[in-house]
Amino acid sequence: MQKQGNAGQARYCLSKAITADPADISLRFHRASLYVELRDYHKAAESYEQIARLCPDNVEALKTAAMIQPHASNANQSICKQAMAMKKERCASILEEYLINHPSKADLSIFDLLASICMDNKAHTKALQHIEHAQYACCDGKELPLYLAIKAGICHIHIGNTEKAETIFSLLKRENVHDHRHLVSEVADSLMALEQYNAALNYYMMLEGSGEDKNLGFLVWYDPSMSGRTKQVVPGLLRKLPRLEDDAKKR
């Protein structure tokens, strides 16, 4: 309680200081980070957007505003899906404008964030365009980092380029699954969401015996009568089984 009171006092003092000296951007950064600490993501996102408007060249403010926006939308359940999509599109537009105005300062993190925002909004063709742009702007046309390549593969699978997606996903060989479990899981979950159950199963099974999924040892099946919610929940529950069993043994 005391910590919250101190944070509230700090927020009040920072707001007063900003009113007195609105040109001091460091004060605005401090207040925005304080909102994040307090998990007031809506005000944090607004604060970083204000900084971005005042300092269009500040890419960190742009990226932080874009990254916080989904948390702000999730925290405010009263915001409809359409409004959330519009907020994400606005963040994407800000980042796109930055890339247009500062092509020499483009880096992979901006393209990665842009692609993620577009994918969240189901704009997979646009996400793929950003990834392809990244390949030429940041990689001189050479191979993309694996995490961006897999994002491209997920986009291809969503827009129906199955063969292209499978070629990209083949980069996830069994020998390096241990280092890229999260990417394998993303591919599996994406295929599951598209109801490509057999393909999804292949990637879920790649996780068996790697890292935290060691000794997973489960049988996966697909029952067409299962509800959509069940099909979303079951894979995650199956992956948690070993940890739950260990917890039970410790009691």
PDB file of C-alpha atoms in Angstrom:
ATOM      1  CA  MET A   1       0.000   0.000   0.000  1.00  0.00           C
ATOM      2  CA  GLN A   2       2.848   2.354   0.911  1.00  0.00           C
ATOM      3  CA  LYS A   3       4.551   1.590  -2.396  1.00  0.00           C
ATOM      4  CA  GLN A   4       1.367   2.455  -4.310  1.00  0.00           C
ATOM      5  CA  GLY A   5       1.052   5.666  -2.304  1.00  0.00           C
ATOM      6  CA  ASN A   6       4.634   6.638  -3.127  1.00  0.00           C
ATOM      7  CA  ALA A   7       4.055   5.868  -6.803  1.00  0.00           C
ATOM      8  CA  GLY A   8       0.897   7.966  -6.773  1.00  0.00           C
ATOM      9  CA  GLN A   9       2.798  10.862  -5.219  1.00  0.00           C
ATOM     10  CA  ALA A  10       5.563  10.475  -7.789  1.00  0.00           C
ATOM     11  CA  ARG A  11       3.017  10.493 -10.604  1.00  0.00           C
ATOM     12  CA  TYR A  12       1.442  13.671  -9.194  1.00  0.00           C
ATOM     13  CA  CYS A  13       4.831  15.395  -8.902  1.00  0.00           C
ATOM     14  CA  LEU A  14       5.861  14.361 -12.419  1.00  0.00           C
ATOM     15  CA  SER A  15       2.594  15.648 -13.877  1.00  0.00           C
ATOM     16  CA  LYS A  16       3.124  18.966 -12.102  1.00  0.00           C
ATOM     17  CA  ALA A  17       6.708  19.152 -13.380  1.00  0.00           C
ATOM     18  CA  ILE A  18       5.585  18.390 -16.949  1.00  0.00           C
ATOM     19  CA  THR A  19       2.995  21.166 -16.746  1.00  0.00           C
ATOM     20  CA  ALA A  20       5.712  23.549 -15.594  1.00  0.00           C
ATOM     21  CA  ASP A  21       8.219  22.406 -18.229  1.00  0.00           C
ATOM     22  CA  PRO A  22       6.399  20.652 -21.103  1.00  0.00           C
ATOM     23  CA  ALA A  23       9.542  20.644 -23.254  1.00  0.00           C
ATOM     24  CA  ASP A  24      11.425  18.335 -20.858  1.00  0.00           C
ATOM     25  CA  ILE A  25      10.955  14.966 -22.561  1.00  0.00           C
ATOM     26  CA  SER A  26      12.837  13.090 -19.820  1.00  0.00           C
ATOM     27  CA  LEU A  27      10.022  13.928 -17.383  1.00  0.00           C
ATOM     28  CA  ARG A  28       7.496  12.449 -19.796  1.00  0.00           C
ATOM     29  CA  PHE A  29       9.578   9.270 -20.116  1.00  0.00           C
ATOM     30  CA  HIS A  30       9.721   8.948 -16.329  1.00  0.00           C
ATOM     31  CA  ARG A  31       5.952   9.324 -16.044  1.00  0.00           C
ATOM     32  CA  ALA A  32       5.299   6.843 -18.861  1.00  0.00           C
ATOM     33  CA  SER A  33       7.573   4.230 -17.263  1.00  0.00           C
ATOM     34  CA  LEU A  34       5.837   4.842 -13.928  1.00  0.00           C
ATOM     35  CA  TYR A  35       2.472   4.079 -15.546  1.00  0.00           C
ATOM     36  CA  VAL A  36       3.958   0.804 -16.827  1.00  0.00           C
ATOM     37  CA  GLU A  37       5.189  -0.018 -13.317  1.00  0.00           C
ATOM     38  CA  LEU A  38       1.690   0.645 -11.997  1.00  0.00           C
ATOM     39  CA  ARG A  39       0.268  -1.520 -14.823  1.00  0.00           C
ATOM     40  CA  ASP A  40      -1.826   1.386 -16.023  1.00  0.00           C
ATOM     41  CA  TYR A  41      -1.086   0.395 -19.610  1.00  0.00           C
ATOM     42  CA  HIS A  42      -3.737   2.647 -21.141  1.00  0.00           C
ATOM     43  CA  LYS A  43      -2.143   5.802 -19.728  1.00  0.00           C
ATOM     44  CA  ALA A  44       1.337   4.418 -20.403  1.00  0.00           C
ATOM     45  CA  ALA A  45       0.483   3.917 -24.081  1.00  0.00           C
ATOM     46  CA  GLU A  46      -1.012   7.416 -24.269  1.00  0.00           C
ATOM     47  CA  SER A  47       2.121   8.868 -22.642  1.00  0.00           C
ATOM     48  CA  TYR A  48       4.493   7.162 -25.067  1.00  0.00           C
ATOM     49  CA  GLU A  49       2.310   8.219 -28.001  1.00  0.00           C
ATOM     50  CA  GLN A  50       2.529  11.828 -26.772  1.00  0.00           C
ATOM     51  CA  ILE A  51       6.325  11.530 -26.653  1.00  0.00           C
ATOM     52  CA  ALA A  52       6.321  10.059 -30.161  1.00  0.00           C
ATOM     53  CA  ARG A  53       4.258  12.976 -31.455  1.00  0.00           C
ATOM     54  CA  LEU A  54       6.553  15.513 -29.788  1.00  0.00           C
ATOM     55  CA  CYS A  55       9.722  13.673 -30.888  1.00  0.00           C
ATOM     56  CA  PRO A  56       8.992  11.864 -34.175  1.00  0.00           C
ATOM     57  CA  ASP A  57      12.654  10.838 -34.403  1.00  0.00           C
ATOM     58  CA  ASN A  58      12.552   8.958 -31.091  1.00  0.00           C
ATOM     59  CA  VAL A  59      12.172   5.384 -32.289  1.00  0.00           C
ATOM     60  CA  GLU A  60      12.232   3.917 -28.765  1.00  0.00           C
ATOM     61  CA  ALA A  61       9.114   5.866 -27.826  1.00  0.00           C
ATOM     62  CA  LEU A  62       7.450   4.691 -31.042  1.00  0.00           C
ATOM     63  CA  LYS A  63       8.296   1.046 -30.418  1.00  0.00           C
ATOM     64  CA  THR A  64       7.303   1.161 -26.743  1.00  0.00           C
ATOM     65  CA  ALA A  65       3.956   2.766 -27.568  1.00  0.00           C
ATOM     66  CA  ALA A  66       3.283   0.021 -30.112  1.00  0.00           C
ATOM     67  CA  MET A  67       4.318  -2.765 -27.735  1.00  0.00           C
ATOM     68  CA  ILE A  68       2.219  -1.469 -24.834  1.00  0.00           C
ATOM     69  CA  GLN A  69      -0.925  -0.860 -26.874  1.00  0.00           C
ATOM     70  CA  PRO A  70      -2.083  -4.543 -26.841  1.00  0.00           C
ATOM     71  CA  HIS A  71      -1.712  -4.608 -23.035  1.00  0.00           C
ATOM     72  CA  ALA A  72      -3.759  -1.418 -22.808  1.00  0.00           C
ATOM     73  CA  SER A  73      -6.480  -2.936 -24.973  1.00  0.00           C
ATOM     74  CA  ASN A  74      -6.512  -6.205 -23.010  1.00  0.00           C
ATOM     75  CA  ALA A  75      -6.688  -4.333 -19.691  1.00  0.00           C
ATOM     76  CA  ASN A  76      -9.704  -2.343 -20.838  1.00  0.00           C
ATOM     77  CA  GLN A  77     -12.329  -4.991 -21.542  1.00  0.00           C
ATOM     78  CA  SER A  78     -14.832  -2.308 -22.546  1.00  0.00           C
ATOM     79  CA  ILE A  79     -12.845  -1.647 -25.732  1.00  0.00           C
ATOM     80  CA  CYS A  80     -14.411  -3.579 -28.602  1.00  0.00           C
ATOM     81  CA  LYS A  81     -12.356  -5.680 -30.982  1.00  0.00           C
ATOM     82  CA  GLN A  82     -12.799  -3.144 -33.757  1.00  0.00           C
ATOM     83  CA  ALA A  83     -11.463  -0.350 -31.534  1.00  0.00           C
ATOM     84  CA  MET A  84      -8.487  -2.522 -30.521  1.00  0.00           C
ATOM     85  CA  ALA A  85      -7.720  -3.226 -34.165  1.00  0.00           C
ATOM     86  CA  MET A  86      -7.886   0.498 -34.941  1.00  0.00           C
ATOM     87  CA  LYS A  87      -5.452   1.282 -32.113  1.00  0.00           C
ATOM     88  CA  LYS A  88      -3.011  -1.326 -33.407  1.00  0.00           C
ATOM     89  CA  GLU A  89      -3.373   0.043 -36.934  1.00  0.00           C
ATOM     90  CA  ARG A  90      -2.566   3.516 -35.630  1.00  0.00           C
ATOM     91  CA  CYS A  91       0.594   2.196 -33.979  1.00  0.00           C
ATOM     92  CA  ALA A  92       1.546   0.451 -37.205  1.00  0.00           C
ATOM     93  CA  SER A  93       0.967   3.668 -39.159  1.00  0.00           C
ATOM     94  CA  ILE A  94       3.272   5.576 -36.798  1.00  0.00           C
ATOM     95  CA  LEU A  95       6.029   2.997 -37.286  1.00  0.00           C
ATOM     96  CA  GLU A  96       5.511   2.917 -41.061  1.00  0.00           C
ATOM     97  CA  GLU A  97       5.769   6.693 -41.202  1.00  0.00           C
ATOM     98  CA  TYR A  98       9.020   6.519 -39.245  1.00  0.00           C
ATOM     99  CA  LEU A  99      10.472   4.036 -41.739  1.00  0.00           C
ATOM    100  CA  ILE A 100       9.487   6.278 -44.644  1.00  0.00           C
ATOM    101  CA  ASN A 101      11.030   9.370 -43.063  1.00  0.00           C
ATOM    102  CA  HIS A 102      14.116   7.611 -41.653  1.00  0.00           C
ATOM    103  CA  PRO A 103      15.024   4.764 -44.031  1.00  0.00           C
ATOM    104  CA  SER A 104      18.666   4.782 -42.904  1.00  0.00           C
ATOM    105  CA  LYS A 105      17.624   4.173 -39.290  1.00  0.00           C
ATOM    106  CA  ALA A 106      15.466   1.140 -40.027  1.00  0.00           C
ATOM    107  CA  ASP A 107      16.300  -1.945 -37.980  1.00  0.00           C
ATOM    108  CA  LEU A 108      14.912  -5.455 -37.708  1.00  0.00           C
ATOM    109  CA  SER A 109      13.175  -4.774 -34.390  1.00  0.00           C
ATOM    110  CA  ILE A 110      10.889  -2.213 -36.052  1.00  0.00           C
ATOM    111  CA  PHE A 111      10.002  -4.564 -38.904  1.00  0.00           C
ATOM    112  CA  ASP A 112       9.437  -7.406 -36.437  1.00  0.00           C
ATOM    113  CA  LEU A 113       7.077  -5.263 -34.382  1.00  0.00           C
ATOM    114  CA  LEU A 114       5.238  -4.075 -37.483  1.00  0.00           C
ATOM    115  CA  ALA A 115       4.790  -7.630 -38.716  1.00  0.00           C
ATOM    116  CA  SER A 116       3.484  -8.748 -35.314  1.00  0.00           C
ATOM    117  CA  ILE A 117       0.928  -5.918 -35.214  1.00  0.00           C
ATOM    118  CA  CYS A 118      -0.294  -6.765 -38.718  1.00  0.00           C
ATOM    119  CA  MET A 119      -0.510 -10.471 -37.878  1.00  0.00           C
ATOM    120  CA  ASP A 120      -2.533  -9.689 -34.751  1.00  0.00           C
ATOM    121  CA  ASN A 121      -4.934  -7.785 -36.986  1.00  0.00           C
ATOM    122  CA  LYS A 122      -5.094 -10.721 -39.451  1.00  0.00           C
ATOM    123  CA  ALA A 123      -3.354  -8.602 -42.103  1.00  0.00           C
ATOM    124  CA  HIS A 124      -0.920 -11.356 -43.071  1.00  0.00           C
ATOM    125  CA  THR A 125      -0.240 -10.098 -46.588  1.00  0.00           C
ATOM    126  CA  LYS A 126       0.790  -6.713 -45.214  1.00  0.00           C
ATOM    127  CA  ALA A 127       2.908  -8.370 -42.515  1.00  0.00           C
ATOM    128  CA  LEU A 128       4.679 -10.381 -45.200  1.00  0.00           C
ATOM    129  CA  GLN A 129       5.406  -7.206 -47.146  1.00  0.00           C
ATOM    130  CA  HIS A 130       7.085  -5.682 -44.087  1.00  0.00           C
ATOM    131  CA  ILE A 131       9.185  -8.811 -43.579  1.00  0.00           C
ATOM    132  CA  GLU A 132      10.257  -8.838 -47.228  1.00  0.00           C
ATOM    133  CA  HIS A 133      11.133  -5.139 -46.933  1.00  0.00           C
ATOM    134  CA  ALA A 134      13.266  -5.966 -43.875  1.00  0.00           C
ATOM    135  CA  GLN A 135      15.227  -8.516 -45.892  1.00  0.00           C
ATOM    136  CA  TYR A 136      16.384  -5.841 -48.317  1.00  0.00           C
ATOM    137  CA  ALA A 137      16.584  -2.883 -45.931  1.00  0.00           C
ATOM    138  CA  CYS A 138      18.485  -4.645 -43.126  1.00  0.00           C
ATOM    139  CA  CYS A 139      19.910  -7.883 -44.536  1.00  0.00           C
ATOM    140  CA  ASP A 140      21.110  -6.760 -47.995  1.00  0.00           C
ATOM    141  CA  GLY A 141      18.839  -9.387 -49.537  1.00  0.00           C
ATOM    142  CA  LYS A 142      20.484 -12.199 -47.579  1.00  0.00           C
ATOM    143  CA  GLU A 143      18.688 -14.693 -45.332  1.00  0.00           C
ATOM    144  CA  LEU A 144      16.467 -13.332 -42.594  1.00  0.00           C
ATOM    145  CA  PRO A 145      17.023 -14.207 -38.934  1.00  0.00           C
ATOM    146  CA  LEU A 146      15.135 -17.393 -38.094  1.00  0.00           C
ATOM    147  CA  TYR A 147      12.477 -15.664 -35.965  1.00  0.00           C
ATOM    148  CA  LEU A 148      11.498 -13.382 -38.868  1.00  0.00           C
ATOM    149  CA  ALA A 149      11.659 -16.208 -41.399  1.00  0.00           C
ATOM    150  CA  ILE A 150       9.206 -18.239 -39.290  1.00  0.00           C
ATOM    151  CA  LYS A 151       6.906 -15.216 -39.076  1.00  0.00           C
ATOM    152  CA  ALA A 152       6.998 -15.080 -42.869  1.00  0.00           C
ATOM    153  CA  GLY A 153       6.150 -18.789 -43.012  1.00  0.00           C
ATOM    154  CA  ILE A 154       3.154 -18.283 -40.726  1.00  0.00           C
ATOM    155  CA  CYS A 155       1.982 -15.450 -42.990  1.00  0.00           C
ATOM    156  CA  HIS A 156       2.344 -17.691 -46.050  1.00  0.00           C
ATOM    157  CA  ILE A 157       0.292 -20.450 -44.424  1.00  0.00           C
ATOM    158  CA  HIS A 158      -2.477 -17.960 -43.619  1.00  0.00           C
ATOM    159  CA  ILE A 159      -2.689 -16.649 -47.171  1.00  0.00           C
ATOM    160  CA  GLY A 160      -2.638 -20.135 -48.686  1.00  0.00           C
ATOM    161  CA  ASN A 161       0.987 -20.460 -49.808  1.00  0.00           C
ATOM    162  CA  THR A 162       1.345 -23.862 -48.168  1.00  0.00           C
ATOM    163  CA  GLU A 163       4.342 -25.063 -50.158  1.00  0.00           C
ATOM    164  CA  LYS A 164       6.300 -21.872 -49.447  1.00  0.00           C
ATOM    165  CA  ALA A 165       5.401 -22.084 -45.751  1.00  0.00           C
ATOM    166  CA  GLU A 166       6.551 -25.707 -45.500  1.00  0.00           C
ATOM    167  CA  THR A 167       9.881 -24.801 -47.091  1.00  0.00           C
ATOM    168  CA  ILE A 168      10.420 -22.104 -44.465  1.00  0.00           C
ATOM    169  CA  PHE A 169       9.260 -24.293 -41.583  1.00  0.00           C
ATOM    170  CA  SER A 170      11.782 -26.943 -42.656  1.00  0.00           C
ATOM    171  CA  LEU A 171      14.408 -24.626 -41.142  1.00  0.00           C
ATOM    172  CA  LEU A 172      13.184 -25.893 -37.780  1.00  0.00           C
ATOM    173  CA  LYS A 173      15.085 -29.154 -37.761  1.00  0.00           C
ATOM    174  CA  ARG A 174      14.877 -31.520 -34.825  1.00  0.00           C
ATOM    175  CA  GLU A 175      18.503 -30.903 -33.923  1.00  0.00           C
ATOM    176  CA  ASN A 176      17.895 -27.220 -33.095  1.00  0.00           C
ATOM    177  CA  VAL A 177      14.418 -27.490 -31.588  1.00  0.00           C
ATOM    178  CA  HIS A 178      15.864 -27.124 -28.080  1.00  0.00           C
ATOM    179  CA  ASP A 179      17.017 -23.581 -28.907  1.00  0.00           C
ATOM    180  CA  HIS A 180      13.850 -22.566 -30.727  1.00  0.00           C
ATOM    181  CA  ARG A 181      10.976 -24.193 -28.824  1.00  0.00           C
ATOM    182  CA  HIS A 182       8.936 -20.984 -28.879  1.00  0.00           C
ATOM    183  CA  LEU A 183       9.144 -20.812 -32.681  1.00  0.00           C
ATOM    184  CA  VAL A 184       8.088 -24.447 -33.075  1.00  0.00           C
ATOM    185  CA  SER A 185       5.197 -23.794 -30.707  1.00  0.00           C
ATOM    186  CA  GLU A 186       4.133 -20.708 -32.701  1.00  0.00           C
ATOM    187  CA  VAL A 187       4.066 -22.743 -35.905  1.00  0.00           C
ATOM    188  CA  ALA A 188       2.079 -25.542 -34.246  1.00  0.00           C
ATOM    189  CA  ASP A 189      -0.408 -23.131 -32.683  1.00  0.00           C
ATOM    190  CA  SER A 190      -0.876 -21.293 -35.990  1.00  0.00           C
ATOM    191  CA  LEU A 191      -1.576 -24.531 -37.846  1.00  0.00           C
ATOM    192  CA  MET A 192      -3.963 -25.592 -35.082  1.00  0.00           C
ATOM    193  CA  ALA A 193      -5.863 -22.286 -35.366  1.00  0.00           C
ATOM    194  CA  LEU A 194      -6.233 -22.939 -39.104  1.00  0.00           C
ATOM    195  CA  GLU A 195      -7.569 -26.440 -38.302  1.00  0.00           C
ATOM    196  CA  GLN A 196      -4.613 -28.107 -40.014  1.00  0.00           C
ATOM    197  CA  TYR A 197      -4.459 -30.647 -37.220  1.00  0.00           C
ATOM    198  CA  ASN A 198      -2.163 -33.251 -38.737  1.00  0.00           C
ATOM    199  CA  ALA A 199       0.436 -30.624 -39.652  1.00  0.00           C
ATOM    200  CA  ALA A 200       0.130 -29.050 -36.199  1.00  0.00           C
ATOM    201  CA  LEU A 201       0.635 -32.450 -34.566  1.00  0.00           C
ATOM    202  CA  ASN A 202       3.969 -32.878 -36.360  1.00  0.00           C
ATOM    203  CA  TYR A 203       5.306 -29.721 -34.724  1.00  0.00           C
ATOM    204  CA  TYR A 204       3.828 -30.440 -31.297  1.00  0.00           C
ATOM    205  CA  MET A 205       5.571 -33.798 -31.412  1.00  0.00           C
ATOM    206  CA  MET A 206       8.860 -32.066 -32.254  1.00  0.00           C
ATOM    207  CA  LEU A 207       8.636 -30.472 -28.812  1.00  0.00           C
ATOM    208  CA  GLU A 208       8.530 -33.851 -27.118  1.00  0.00           C
ATOM    209  CA  GLY A 209      11.756 -34.485 -25.276  1.00  0.00           C
ATOM    210  CA  SER A 210      13.083 -30.944 -25.715  1.00  0.00           C
ATOM    211  CA  GLY A 211      13.667 -28.702 -22.710  1.00  0.00           C
ATOM    212  CA  GLU A 212      10.686 -28.161 -20.458  1.00  0.00           C
ATOM    213  CA  ASP A 213       8.616 -30.535 -22.578  1.00  0.00           C
ATOM    214  CA  LYS A 214      10.914 -33.469 -21.764  1.00  0.00           C
ATOM    215  CA  ASN A 215       9.111 -36.780 -21.260  1.00  0.00           C
ATOM    216  CA  LEU A 216       5.889 -35.242 -22.506  1.00  0.00           C
ATOM    217  CA  GLY A 217       4.655 -38.685 -23.483  1.00  0.00           C
ATOM    218  CA  PHE A 218       1.076 -38.020 -24.516  1.00  0.00           C
ATOM    219  CA  LEU A 219      -1.226 -39.224 -27.250  1.00  0.00           C
ATOM    220  CA  VAL A 220      -2.769 -36.480 -29.405  1.00  0.00           C
ATOM    221  CA  TRP A 221      -5.931 -37.060 -31.303  1.00  0.00           C
ATOM    222  CA  TYR A 222      -8.493 -34.975 -33.131  1.00  0.00           C
ATOM    223  CA  ASP A 223     -12.202 -35.375 -32.613  1.00  0.00           C
ATOM    224  CA  PRO A 224     -14.277 -33.334 -35.109  1.00  0.00           C
ATOM    225  CA  SER A 225     -17.006 -32.971 -32.497  1.00  0.00           C
ATOM    226  CA  MET A 226     -14.741 -30.999 -30.156  1.00  0.00           C
ATOM    227  CA  SER A 227     -15.735 -27.381 -29.684  1.00  0.00           C
ATOM    228  CA  GLY A 228     -13.501 -24.587 -30.965  1.00  0.00           C
ATOM    229  CA  ARG A 229     -12.608 -23.556 -27.411  1.00  0.00           C
ATOM    230  CA  THR A 230     -11.585 -27.110 -26.535  1.00  0.00           C
ATOM    231  CA  LYS A 231      -9.303 -27.306 -29.563  1.00  0.00           C
ATOM    232  CA  GLN A 232      -7.611 -24.098 -28.403  1.00  0.00           C
ATOM    233  CA  VAL A 233      -7.104 -25.214 -24.810  1.00  0.00           C
ATOM    234  CA  VAL A 234      -6.119 -28.887 -25.092  1.00  0.00           C
ATOM    235  CA  PRO A 235      -2.611 -28.488 -26.620  1.00  0.00           C
ATOM    236  CA  GLY A 236      -1.580 -26.058 -23.884  1.00  0.00           C
ATOM    237  CA  LEU A 237      -2.904 -28.321 -21.157  1.00  0.00           C
ATOM    238  CA  LEU A 238      -1.063 -31.300 -22.596  1.00  0.00           C
ATOM    239  CA  ARG A 239       2.195 -29.376 -22.604  1.00  0.00           C
ATOM    240  CA  LYS A 240       1.700 -28.507 -18.922  1.00  0.00           C
ATOM    241  CA  LEU A 241       1.050 -32.087 -17.819  1.00  0.00           C
ATOM    242  CA  PRO A 242       4.646 -32.955 -16.809  1.00  0.00           C
ATOM    243  CA  ARG A 243       4.928 -29.863 -14.627  1.00  0.00           C
ATOM    244  CA  LEU A 244       1.595 -30.594 -12.976  1.00  0.00           C
ATOM    245  CA  GLU A 245       2.698 -34.171 -12.284  1.00  0.00           C
ATOM    246  CA  ASP A 246       5.946 -32.953 -10.709  1.00  0.00           C
ATOM    247  CA  ASP A 247       4.009 -30.531  -8.489  1.00  0.00           C
ATOM    248  CA  ALA A 248       1.732 -33.349  -7.384  1.00  0.00           C
ATOM    249  CA  LYS A 249       4.708 -35.564  -6.448  1.00  0.00           C
ATOM    250  CA  LYS A 250       6.220 -32.803  -4.290  1.00  0.00           C
ATOM    251  CA  ARG A 251       3.074 -32.521  -2.146  1.00  0.00           C
TER     252      ARG A 251
END
